Coordinates of C-alpha atoms and ligand atoms in Angstrom, one line a residue:
X412 CA 45.0 -59.4 49.5
X413 CA 41.8 -58.1 51.3
X414 CA 40.2 -54.9 50.1
X415 CA 40.7 -52.0 52.5
X416 CA 37.6 -50.6 51.6
X417 CA 34.6 -51.1 48.8
X418 CA 32.8 -48.3 47.2
X419 CA 31.6 -48.0 43.5
X420 CA 28.9 -45.2 44.0
X421 CA 30.0 -42.6 41.6
X422 CA 31.3 -42.4 38.4
X423 CA 34.9 -42.2 39.5
X424 CA 35.3 -45.5 40.8
X425 CA 38.5 -46.7 40.3
X426 CA 39.8 -48.4 37.3
X427 CA 35.5 -48.2 36.6
X428 CA 35.2 -51.0 39.1
X429 CA 35.5 -49.7 42.7
X430 CA 38.0 -48.0 44.8
X431 CA 39.5 -50.5 47.2
X432 CA 41.8 -48.8 49.0
X433 CA 41.4 -45.0 49.6
X434 CA 38.4 -43.2 47.3
X435 CA 39.6 -41.7 44.3
X436 CA 37.4 -38.4 46.0
X437 CA 39.7 -38.7 49.0
X438 CA 37.3 -40.9 51.3
X439 CA 39.5 -43.2 53.8
X440 CA 38.9 -46.6 54.2
X441 CA 37.7 -45.4 57.8
X442 CA 35.0 -43.0 56.5
X443 CA 34.1 -45.9 54.0
X444 CA 33.6 -48.5 56.7
X445 CA 31.8 -46.1 59.0
X446 CA 29.3 -45.2 55.8
X447 CA 28.7 -48.7 55.5
X448 CA 28.0 -49.2 58.6
X449 CA 25.3 -46.0 59.0
X450 CA 23.5 -47.5 56.0
X451 CA 23.3 -50.9 57.4
X452 CA 22.1 -49.2 60.8
X453 CA 19.3 -47.5 58.5
X454 CA 18.4 -50.9 56.9
X455 CA 18.1 -52.5 60.4
X456 CA 15.8 -49.6 61.8
X457 CA 13.3 -49.8 58.7
X458 CA 13.2 -53.6 59.3
X459 CA 11.9 -52.9 62.5
X460 CA 9.4 -49.9 61.0
X461 CA 8.3 -52.5 58.4
X462 CA 7.8 -55.8 60.4
X463 CA 6.6 -54.0 63.4
X464 CA 4.4 -52.1 61.0
X465 CA 5.1 -49.0 62.7
X466 CA 3.2 -45.8 61.6
X467 CA 5.4 -43.2 59.6
X468 CA 3.3 -40.5 61.5
X469 CA 4.9 -41.5 64.9
X470 CA 8.7 -41.5 63.6
X471 CA 9.4 -37.9 62.8
X472 CA 12.8 -38.0 64.3
X473 CA 13.9 -40.9 63.2
X474 CA 12.9 -40.3 59.4
X475 CA 14.6 -36.9 59.8
X476 CA 17.6 -38.7 60.9
X477 CA 17.2 -41.4 58.1
X478 CA 17.3 -38.8 55.6
X479 CA 20.0 -37.2 57.2
X480 CA 22.3 -40.2 57.4
X481 CA 21.4 -41.1 53.7
X482 CA 22.6 -37.7 52.9
X483 CA 25.8 -37.8 55.0
X484 CA 27.2 -40.6 52.5
X485 CA 26.9 -38.9 49.4
X486 CA 29.7 -38.7 47.7
X487 CA 32.3 -35.8 48.7
X488 CA 29.5 -34.9 51.0
X489 CA 30.9 -35.6 54.6
X490 CA 34.4 -36.6 55.1
X491 CA 34.5 -36.5 58.7
X492 CA 34.7 -40.1 60.9
X493 CA 33.9 -38.5 64.0
X494 CA 30.6 -37.0 62.3
X495 CA 29.6 -40.3 60.9
X496 CA 30.4 -42.2 63.9
X497 CA 28.4 -39.9 65.9
X498 CA 25.7 -40.6 63.6
X499 CA 25.9 -44.3 63.8
X500 CA 25.8 -44.2 67.6
X501 CA 22.4 -42.0 67.2
X502 CA 21.0 -44.6 65.1
X503 CA 21.8 -47.0 67.0
X504 CA 20.2 -45.6 70.1
X505 CA 16.8 -44.5 67.9
X506 CA 16.8 -48.4 66.8
X507 CA 17.1 -49.6 70.3
X508 CA 14.6 -46.9 71.1
X509 CA 12.0 -48.6 68.9
X510 CA 12.7 -51.9 69.7
X511 CA 12.0 -50.9 73.3
X512 CA 8.8 -49.2 72.5
X513 CA 7.9 -51.6 70.3
X514 CA 8.5 -55.0 72.0
X515 CA 8.1 -58.4 70.1
X516 CA 9.3 -57.4 66.7
X517 CA 10.9 -60.6 65.1
X518 CA 13.6 -59.8 63.2
X519 CA 15.8 -62.5 64.0
X520 CA 19.9 -61.5 64.3
X521 CA 19.2 -58.5 62.3
X522 CA 19.2 -55.5 64.3
X523 CA 21.2 -56.5 67.0
X524 CA 24.5 -55.1 66.5
X525 CA 25.5 -52.9 69.5
X526 CA 28.3 -50.0 68.8
X527 CA 31.5 -50.1 70.7
X528 CA 35.1 -48.7 70.2
X529 CA 35.9 -47.4 66.6
X530 CA 37.8 -50.7 65.9
X531 CA 34.8 -53.0 66.8
X532 CA 32.6 -51.0 64.8
X533 CA 34.6 -50.8 61.8
X534 CA 35.2 -54.7 62.1
X535 CA 31.1 -55.2 61.8
X536 CA 31.6 -52.9 59.0
X537 CA 33.2 -55.3 57.0
X538 CA 30.4 -57.7 57.3
X539 CA 27.8 -55.4 56.0
X540 CA 29.3 -53.7 53.1
X541 CA 28.4 -53.4 49.6
X542 CA 30.1 -56.7 49.1
X543 CA 28.2 -58.6 51.6
X544 CA 25.7 -59.6 49.1
X545 CA 27.3 -62.5 47.4
X546 CA 25.4 -62.6 43.9
X547 CA 26.4 -59.4 41.0
X548 CA 23.1 -58.4 39.9
X549 CA 21.3 -59.0 43.5
X550 CA 24.3 -56.7 44.6
X551 CA 24.0 -54.5 41.7
X552 CA 19.9 -53.9 41.9
X553 CA 20.1 -53.3 45.9
X554 CA 23.2 -50.6 45.4
X555 CA 21.2 -48.9 42.6
X556 CA 18.1 -48.4 44.7
X557 CA 20.3 -47.4 48.0
X558 CA 22.1 -44.8 45.5
X559 CA 18.5 -44.2 44.0
X560 CA 17.5 -43.3 47.9
X561 CA 20.4 -41.6 48.8
X562 CA 19.8 -38.9 46.0
X563 CA 16.4 -38.5 46.8
X564 CA 17.4 -38.1 51.0
X565 CA 19.4 -34.8 49.6
X566 CA 16.1 -33.8 47.9
X567 CA 13.6 -34.6 50.5
X568 CA 16.2 -32.7 53.1
X569 CA 16.3 -29.6 51.4
X570 CA 12.5 -29.7 50.8
X571 CA 12.1 -30.5 55.0
X572 CA 14.7 -27.3 55.4
X573 CA 11.7 -25.2 53.7
X574 CA 9.3 -26.9 55.9
X575 CA 7.9 -29.0 53.1
X576 CA 7.4 -32.8 54.0
X577 CA 5.5 -35.8 52.2
X578 CA 5.5 -38.8 54.5
X579 CA 4.9 -41.2 51.6
X580 CA 8.9 -40.5 50.8
X581 CA 9.4 -41.8 54.1
X582 CA 7.4 -45.0 54.2
X583 CA 8.7 -45.8 50.6
X584 CA 12.2 -44.8 52.5
X585 CA 11.7 -47.8 55.2
X586 CA 10.3 -50.0 52.8
X587 CA 13.5 -49.9 50.0
X588 CA 15.6 -49.9 52.7
X589 CA 14.1 -53.0 54.3
X590 CA 13.8 -54.4 51.1
X591 CA 17.2 -55.0 50.2
X592 CA 17.6 -57.6 53.5
X593 CA 15.1 -59.7 52.0
X594 CA 17.1 -62.6 50.3
X595 CA 13.6 -63.8 49.0
X596 CA 13.0 -61.1 46.5
X597 CA 13.3 -62.1 43.2
X598 CA 15.6 -60.3 40.2
X599 CA 12.1 -59.1 38.9
X600 CA 11.0 -57.7 42.3
X601 CA 14.1 -56.1 43.0
X602 CA 13.6 -54.6 39.3
X603 CA 10.1 -53.5 40.2
X604 CA 11.8 -51.9 43.6
X605 CA 14.0 -49.6 41.7
X606 CA 11.2 -48.5 39.3
X607 CA 9.4 -47.9 42.7
X608 CA 12.7 -45.8 43.7
X609 CA 11.9 -43.4 40.7
X610 CA 8.4 -43.2 41.1
X611 CA 9.6 -41.9 44.8
X612 CA 12.3 -39.8 43.3
X613 CA 10.0 -37.8 40.9
X614 CA 7.4 -37.0 44.3
X615 CA 11.0 -36.2 46.0
X616 CA 11.8 -33.3 43.2
X617 CA 8.2 -32.1 43.1
X618 CA 7.9 -31.9 46.6
X619 CA 11.8 -29.3 46.8
X620 CA 10.6 -27.9 43.5
X621 CA 7.4 -26.8 45.9
X622 CA 9.5 -25.8 48.5
X623 CA 11.8 -23.8 46.8
X624 CA 9.7 -21.7 44.7
X625 CA 7.0 -21.3 47.3
X626 CA 9.6 -19.6 49.2
X627 CA 11.6 -17.9 47.0
X628 CA 9.3 -17.3 44.0
X629 CA 9.7 -18.9 40.3
X630 CA 13.5 -18.9 39.1
X631 CA 13.1 -16.0 36.1
X632 CA 15.7 -15.7 33.2
X633 CA 18.7 -13.7 35.2
X634 CA 22.2 -12.1 34.1
X635 CA 24.5 -13.8 36.3
X636 CA 27.7 -11.4 36.9
X637 CA 30.6 -13.4 36.7
X638 CA 33.0 -10.8 37.8
X639 CA 34.2 -9.2 40.9
X640 CA 34.1 -6.4 43.1
X641 CA 36.6 -5.1 45.7
X642 CA 34.8 -6.2 49.0
X643 CA 35.4 -8.9 51.1
X644 CA 33.3 -11.9 50.5
X645 CA 31.7 -15.0 51.4
X646 CA 31.3 -18.0 48.7
X647 CA 28.6 -20.4 49.3
X648 CA 28.6 -24.1 48.0
X649 CA 26.6 -26.8 47.6
X650 CA 22.3 -26.8 47.1
X651 CA 20.5 -25.5 50.2
X652 CA 18.6 -22.6 49.7
X653 CA 17.3 -22.1 53.3
X654 CA 21.0 -21.5 54.2
X655 CA 21.3 -19.3 51.4
X656 CA 18.7 -16.8 52.5
X657 CA 19.9 -16.9 56.5
X658 CA 23.8 -16.0 54.9
X659 CA 21.8 -13.3 52.8
X660 CA 19.5 -11.9 55.8
X661 CA 22.9 -11.7 58.3
X662 CA 25.5 -10.0 55.9
X663 CA 23.1 -7.8 54.8
X664 CA 24.6 -4.4 56.0
X665 CA 28.1 -6.1 57.2
X666 CA 30.1 -4.9 54.1
X667 CA 30.8 -8.3 53.0
X668 CA 30.0 -9.7 49.7
X669 CA 28.1 -13.2 48.7
X670 CA 28.9 -14.9 45.7
X671 CA 27.7 -18.4 44.7
X672 CA 29.7 -21.4 43.9
X673 CA 29.0 -24.4 41.4
X674 CA 25.4 -25.8 42.3
X675 CA 24.5 -22.7 44.4
X676 CA 24.6 -20.6 41.1
X677 CA 20.6 -21.4 40.5
X678 CA 19.9 -19.1 43.8
X679 CA 20.9 -16.2 41.3
X680 CA 17.7 -17.1 39.6
X681 CA 15.0 -16.9 42.2
X682 CA 13.2 -13.6 42.8
X683 CA 13.6 -13.6 46.6
X684 CA 17.4 -13.3 46.9
X685 CA 17.3 -10.7 44.0
X686 CA 16.7 -7.6 47.0
X687 CA 20.0 -8.0 48.3
X688 CA 22.5 -5.4 47.0
X689 CA 25.4 -7.4 48.3
X690 CA 24.6 -10.3 46.4
X691 CA 26.7 -10.1 43.6
X692 CA 26.8 -13.2 41.8
X693 CA 28.8 -16.7 40.7
X694 CA 32.6 -16.8 41.6
X695 CA 34.2 -19.9 39.6
X696 CA 32.9 -22.9 37.9
X697 CA 32.0 -26.5 38.9
X698 CA 33.2 -27.8 42.3
X699 CA 36.0 -29.7 41.2
X700 CA 38.1 -26.7 39.8
X701 CA 37.7 -25.3 43.7
X702 CA 41.2 -26.3 44.7
X703 CA 42.5 -23.4 42.3
X704 CA 39.4 -21.4 42.8
X705 CA 39.2 -21.0 46.4
X706 CA 42.9 -19.9 46.5
X707 CA 41.8 -17.0 44.6
X708 CA 38.4 -16.2 46.0
X709 CA 40.3 -15.3 49.4
X710 CA 37.1 -15.1 51.5
X711 CA 35.5 -17.7 53.7
X712 CA 33.8 -20.6 52.0
X713 CA 30.4 -22.4 53.5
X714 CA 29.7 -25.8 52.2
X715 CA 26.2 -26.2 52.6
X716 CA 26.0 -30.0 51.0
X717 CA 28.8 -31.7 48.6
X718 CA 31.2 -32.0 46.6
X719 CA 33.9 -31.3 48.9
X720 CA 37.3 -31.8 47.4
X721 CA 39.8 -32.4 50.5
X722 CA 41.4 -29.2 51.1
X723 CA 45.1 -30.1 51.3
X724 CA 46.4 -27.0 52.3
X725 CA 45.8 -25.7 55.8
X726 CA 45.3 -22.0 54.5
X727 CA 42.3 -23.0 52.4
X728 CA 41.2 -25.6 55.3
X729 CA 40.8 -23.0 57.6
X730 CA 39.1 -20.9 55.2
X731 CA 36.2 -23.5 55.0
X732 CA 32.8 -23.9 57.2
X733 CA 30.5 -26.5 56.8
X734 CA 26.9 -27.3 57.8
X735 CA 24.3 -29.7 57.1
X736 CA 25.2 -33.1 55.7
X737 CA 28.8 -31.6 54.8
X738 CA 31.6 -32.3 56.8
X739 CA 35.3 -32.1 56.5
X740 CA 37.6 -33.2 59.4
X741 CA 39.3 -29.6 61.1
X742 CA 37.1 -27.2 59.3
X743 CA 34.0 -25.6 61.7
X744 CA 30.5 -27.1 61.0
X745 CA 27.8 -24.5 61.7
X746 CA 24.4 -26.2 63.4
X747 CA 21.2 -24.6 63.9
X748 CA 19.9 -23.4 67.5
X749 CA 16.8 -24.7 68.9
X750 CA 14.4 -21.9 66.6
X751 CA 16.3 -23.5 63.3
X752 CA 18.6 -20.8 63.0
X753 CA 22.0 -20.9 61.7
X754 CA 24.6 -18.2 63.2
X755 CA 27.1 -17.5 60.1
X756 CA 28.5 -15.1 62.6
X757 CA 31.6 -16.6 62.6
X758 CA 32.1 -17.1 58.8
X759 CA 31.2 -13.0 58.6
X760 CA 33.8 -12.2 60.9
X761 CA 36.4 -14.0 58.7
X762 CA 35.6 -12.6 55.8
X763 CA 35.8 -9.3 57.1
X764 CA 39.5 -10.1 57.8
X765 CA 40.2 -11.5 54.2
X766 CA 41.0 -9.6 50.9
X767 CA 38.3 -9.2 48.3
X768 CA 38.1 -11.9 46.0
X769 CA 40.5 -12.0 43.0
X770 CA 39.0 -11.6 39.5
X771 CA 39.7 -15.0 37.4
X772 CA 36.7 -13.8 34.7
X773 CA 34.6 -10.9 33.6
X774 CA 31.1 -10.9 31.8
X775 CA 28.0 -12.2 33.0
X776 CA 26.2 -16.0 31.9
X777 CA 22.1 -16.4 31.6
X778 CA 19.9 -19.0 33.4
X779 CA 16.7 -19.2 35.2
X780 CA 14.6 -21.3 32.8
X781 CA 12.9 -23.4 35.0
X782 CA 9.1 -24.7 34.2
X783 CA 7.7 -21.5 35.1
X784 CA 9.8 -19.4 32.9
X785 CA 9.8 -21.9 30.1
X786 CA 5.9 -22.3 30.0
X787 CA 5.7 -17.8 30.2
X788 CA 7.8 -18.4 26.9
X789 CA 5.9 -21.7 25.3
X790 CA 4.1 -19.4 22.0
X791 CA 7.6 -18.6 21.4
X792 CA 9.3 -22.2 21.8
X793 CA 6.3 -24.0 20.0
X794 CA 6.1 -21.3 17.2
X795 CA 10.2 -22.3 16.6
X796 CA 9.8 -25.8 16.8
X797 CA 7.1 -25.3 14.2
X798 CA 9.0 -23.0 11.5
X799 CA 12.0 -25.8 11.9
X800 CA 13.6 -22.8 13.6
X801 CA 14.6 -25.3 16.4
X802 CA 15.3 -28.7 15.2
X803 CA 16.0 -30.6 18.4
X804 CA 16.2 -29.8 22.0
X805 CA 19.3 -31.9 23.8
X806 CA 18.6 -32.7 27.8
X807 CA 22.5 -32.1 29.0
X808 CA 21.5 -32.2 32.6
X809 CA 23.6 -33.9 35.2
X810 CA 26.8 -33.7 37.0
X811 CA 30.8 -32.5 35.9
X812 CA 33.9 -34.1 37.2
X813 CA 37.5 -33.9 37.1
X814 CA 38.1 -36.5 34.2
X815 CA 39.2 -35.8 31.5
X816 CA 36.8 -37.7 29.2
X817 CA 34.1 -35.0 30.3
X818 CA 35.5 -32.9 27.8
X819 CA 33.3 -34.6 25.6
X820 CA 30.7 -32.8 27.1
X821 CA 31.9 -29.5 25.5
X822 CA 32.9 -30.7 22.2
X823 CA 29.2 -31.9 22.0
X824 CA 28.2 -28.7 22.8
X825 CA 30.2 -26.8 20.7
X826 CA 29.4 -29.3 17.8
X827 CA 25.6 -29.6 18.0
X828 CA 24.4 -27.9 14.8
X829 CA 22.9 -24.1 15.2
X830 CA 19.3 -24.8 15.2
X831 CA 19.5 -26.8 18.4
X832 CA 18.9 -26.1 22.2
X833 CA 20.6 -27.6 25.5
X834 CA 18.2 -28.2 28.1
X835 CA 20.5 -28.0 31.1
X836 CA 20.5 -28.1 34.8
X837 CA 23.2 -29.5 37.7
X838 CA 26.7 -28.7 37.2
X839 CA 27.3 -30.2 34.2
X840 CA 26.6 -26.8 32.6
X841 CA 29.7 -25.7 33.6
X842 CA 31.2 -27.6 30.6
X843 CA 29.4 -25.3 27.7
X844 CA 27.5 -22.4 29.4
X845 CA 30.2 -19.8 29.0
X846 CA 30.7 -20.6 25.1
X847 CA 29.4 -17.9 22.7
X848 CA 26.6 -20.6 21.7
X849 CA 24.1 -17.8 20.3
X850 CA 20.5 -18.0 20.5
X851 CA 17.5 -18.7 18.1
X852 CA 15.2 -15.7 17.5
X853 CA 16.0 -14.5 20.9
X854 CA 15.9 -18.1 22.7
X855 CA 19.3 -18.9 24.2
X856 CA 20.9 -22.1 22.8
X857 CA 21.7 -23.0 26.6
X858 CA 18.5 -22.9 28.7
X859 CA 19.7 -23.6 32.6
X860 CA 17.1 -24.8 34.9
X861 CA 18.8 -24.4 37.7
X862 CA 20.2 -27.3 39.8
X863 CA 20.5 -31.3 39.3
X864 CA 17.3 -31.4 41.3
X865 CA 15.9 -29.1 38.5
X866 CA 15.8 -31.6 36.3
X867 CA 12.5 -32.3 37.2
X868 CA 11.5 -28.6 35.4
X869 CA 13.2 -30.6 32.3
X870 CA 10.7 -33.4 32.1
X871 CA 8.0 -31.4 32.9
X872 CA 8.8 -29.3 30.0
X873 CA 8.9 -32.2 27.7
X874 CA 5.8 -33.5 29.1
X875 CA 4.2 -29.9 28.2
X876 CA 6.0 -30.2 25.1
X877 CA 4.0 -33.4 24.8
X878 CA 0.6 -31.9 25.6
X879 CA 1.4 -29.0 23.2
X880 CA 2.0 -31.3 20.3
X881 CA -1.0 -33.8 20.9
X882 CA 1.6 -36.6 21.1
X883 CA 0.6 -39.6 22.9
X884 CA 4.4 -40.6 23.8
X885 CA 6.8 -38.4 25.6
X886 CA 9.6 -40.0 23.4
X887 CA 8.1 -38.7 20.0
X888 CA 9.1 -35.2 21.1
X889 CA 12.3 -33.7 19.1
X890 CA 14.2 -34.0 22.6
X891 CA 17.2 -36.1 22.7
X892 CA 19.1 -36.8 26.4
X893 CA 22.7 -37.1 26.2
X894 CA 23.1 -36.7 30.2
X895 CA 26.2 -36.9 32.6
X896 CA 26.6 -38.3 35.6
X897 CA 28.9 -38.6 38.7
X898 CA 27.0 -38.8 42.2
X899 CA 24.0 -40.3 43.7
X900 CA 21.9 -37.8 42.9
X901 CA 22.4 -38.3 39.0
X902 CA 21.3 -41.8 40.0
X903 CA 17.4 -40.6 41.6
X904 CA 17.3 -38.1 38.3
X905 CA 18.4 -41.0 36.0
X906 CA 15.4 -43.4 38.2
X907 CA 12.9 -40.4 38.1
X908 CA 13.2 -40.0 34.1
X909 CA 12.6 -43.8 33.5
X910 CA 9.7 -43.8 35.8
X911 CA 8.5 -41.1 33.8
X912 CA 8.5 -42.6 30.6
X913 CA 11.8 -41.4 29.0
X914 CA 13.9 -43.7 26.8
X915 CA 16.9 -43.3 25.3
X916 CA 19.0 -41.5 27.6
X917 CA 22.9 -41.8 26.8
X918 CA 24.6 -41.9 30.1
X919 CA 28.1 -40.6 30.2
X920 CA 31.2 -40.4 30.2
X921 CA 30.8 -44.1 31.5
X922 CA 28.2 -45.9 32.8
X923 CA 27.8 -46.7 36.5
X924 CA 30.7 -49.1 37.7
X925 CA 27.7 -50.7 40.0
X926 CA 25.6 -51.9 37.1
X927 CA 26.4 -55.7 36.7
X928 CA 26.2 -57.1 32.9
X929 CA 22.9 -58.2 33.4
X930 CA 21.3 -55.3 35.2
X931 CA 22.9 -53.2 32.2
X932 CA 21.0 -55.5 29.7
X933 CA 17.7 -54.9 31.5
X934 CA 18.2 -51.3 31.1
X935 CA 19.3 -51.3 27.7
X936 CA 16.9 -53.5 26.2
X937 CA 13.7 -52.2 28.6
X938 CA 15.0 -48.2 28.6
X939 CA 17.2 -48.2 25.7
X940 CA 19.8 -46.5 28.1
X941 CA 23.2 -46.5 26.3
X942 CA 26.7 -45.1 26.8
X943 CA 28.6 -42.6 24.8
X944 CA 30.7 -42.5 22.1
X945 CA 33.0 -40.2 19.7
X946 CA 31.1 -36.5 19.4
X947 CA 30.7 -37.0 15.8
X948 CA 29.0 -40.4 15.5
X949 CA 26.7 -39.3 18.7
X950 CA 25.8 -36.2 17.2
X951 CA 24.6 -37.9 13.8
X952 CA 22.9 -40.7 15.8
X953 CA 20.9 -38.2 17.7
X954 CA 20.2 -36.3 15.0
X955 CA 18.7 -39.4 12.8
Ligands
SF4_1146 S1 32.6 -42.3 46.1 FE1 33.3 -42.4 44.5 S2 35.6 -41.6 44.3 FE2 34.4 -41.7 46.7 S3 35.3 -44.2 47.1 FE3 33.1 -44.2 46.4 S4 33.4 -45.1 44.2 FE4 35.7 -44.1 44.7
SF4_1147 S1 25.4 -32.0 40.1 FE1 26.0 -33.7 40.9 S2 28.1 -33.4 40.9 FE2 27.3 -31.4 40.6 S3 27.3 -30.4 42.6 FE3 25.5 -30.6 42.0 S4 25.5 -32.8 43.4 FE4 27.5 -32.4 42.6

């Protein structure tokens, strides 16, 4: 029987192979098909740009829409078929405009499909999805590039929302998107493209770091309240700090509090947001626990990006608002006005009618250990390493997820010897950031740099230590990598780390389904990539 769909872009791919009937994430075959078609249309646009040698400087709107389209297809970001359908039509129009204003660009049969009704679009989608590439290694390398681009696009869009852009990133996106249509590329050339994707991933993460810190200051050590107050409130999820800022501004003086959720937790670490008295702290845990936590939160929830778990209950759906690349059918979507301002008044008015959040925990957690803060503590950290008080650092950045196998990370953190420190970023932290792991001479044993893009901070910290200890190879540092992945932002983080020269990274809880055996071998042999095993065995292995 033919597959209804095929998607293997995230760690939850069904049976470790791919989702063929409906996504484990909740994505149905219509959304999956439309996402395939949207990605294909981006490749066509990129082919026109490359073949026509069009200047990126003249393509501002196209580039922004390419980035937004890629972001819309990230796992758990957008489940709204109508929104993706509209985006495809927008991209086809931009493609046709490019052809009309630059006649004579030779693209053969490619870049010629025309949008029609939904059914005909889904028929076209069947011809251009992941499985359209027969050769499994070529398919694997192409998709590795595409998933890296999706993660890169997410970071690029957040930076753009804060007014920071790097045209070289757009240029590379066009190069990469068009290259995956090129049947003449050898496996070696595709491997080189994968590494180049990592190189631009570093640039995207650096750009976002600059955007966030120049707008809101450097993250600083912060005790974040995880309890609640007795006032109505809004929960903000996702990653976009510009949305966070606008929400805080608009809720000020309204009697409505604001709490962060999941990946928005690190917003608490930025100096610029601390002035808001009604910014209370963080509510809940990693994204997948939202099914129960949104119920007890009681107030409206604003999704600025992924990760949405399809809300089954109408009562919850009614309280969910989306903006940016996020979307869910039946949930209200907020778009910016001509001045790029988002009006959250509807969310605020709803909050006023809702009871305050129900307490699910009390106390606080500590974070804010991004590069500037850790550099400020460098003497203390270096001393602790020199005296042997800190034996090893474990980078445990990445994503959390609902699979039981992820309990490994809690057990791993608990069993690590007390003279080790965990460096984290992304929502993987929720597996151990509330454990009483203590500190080493005042240095907490879990140092949270921030969101998954702040893995960039962890790389900078490692590179700084390499400099301080006068090492020629960053892999000689007492740093081990045990990273958890879930979706495509973790892919670009991994490729960025590989580009920066980090080796022997362990990836779990399972290796990506989109890596063919041969591509896995390349990663194992060239970079020492490995999976995970039993906690006790792995700890022994890492400490040796
Ligand atoms: S995003 Fe993940 S869970 Fe969703 S359809 Fe794709 S592989 Fe399956
Ligand atoms: S770290 Fe990954 S899985 Fe977690 S919220 Fe961020 S993007 Fe989603």
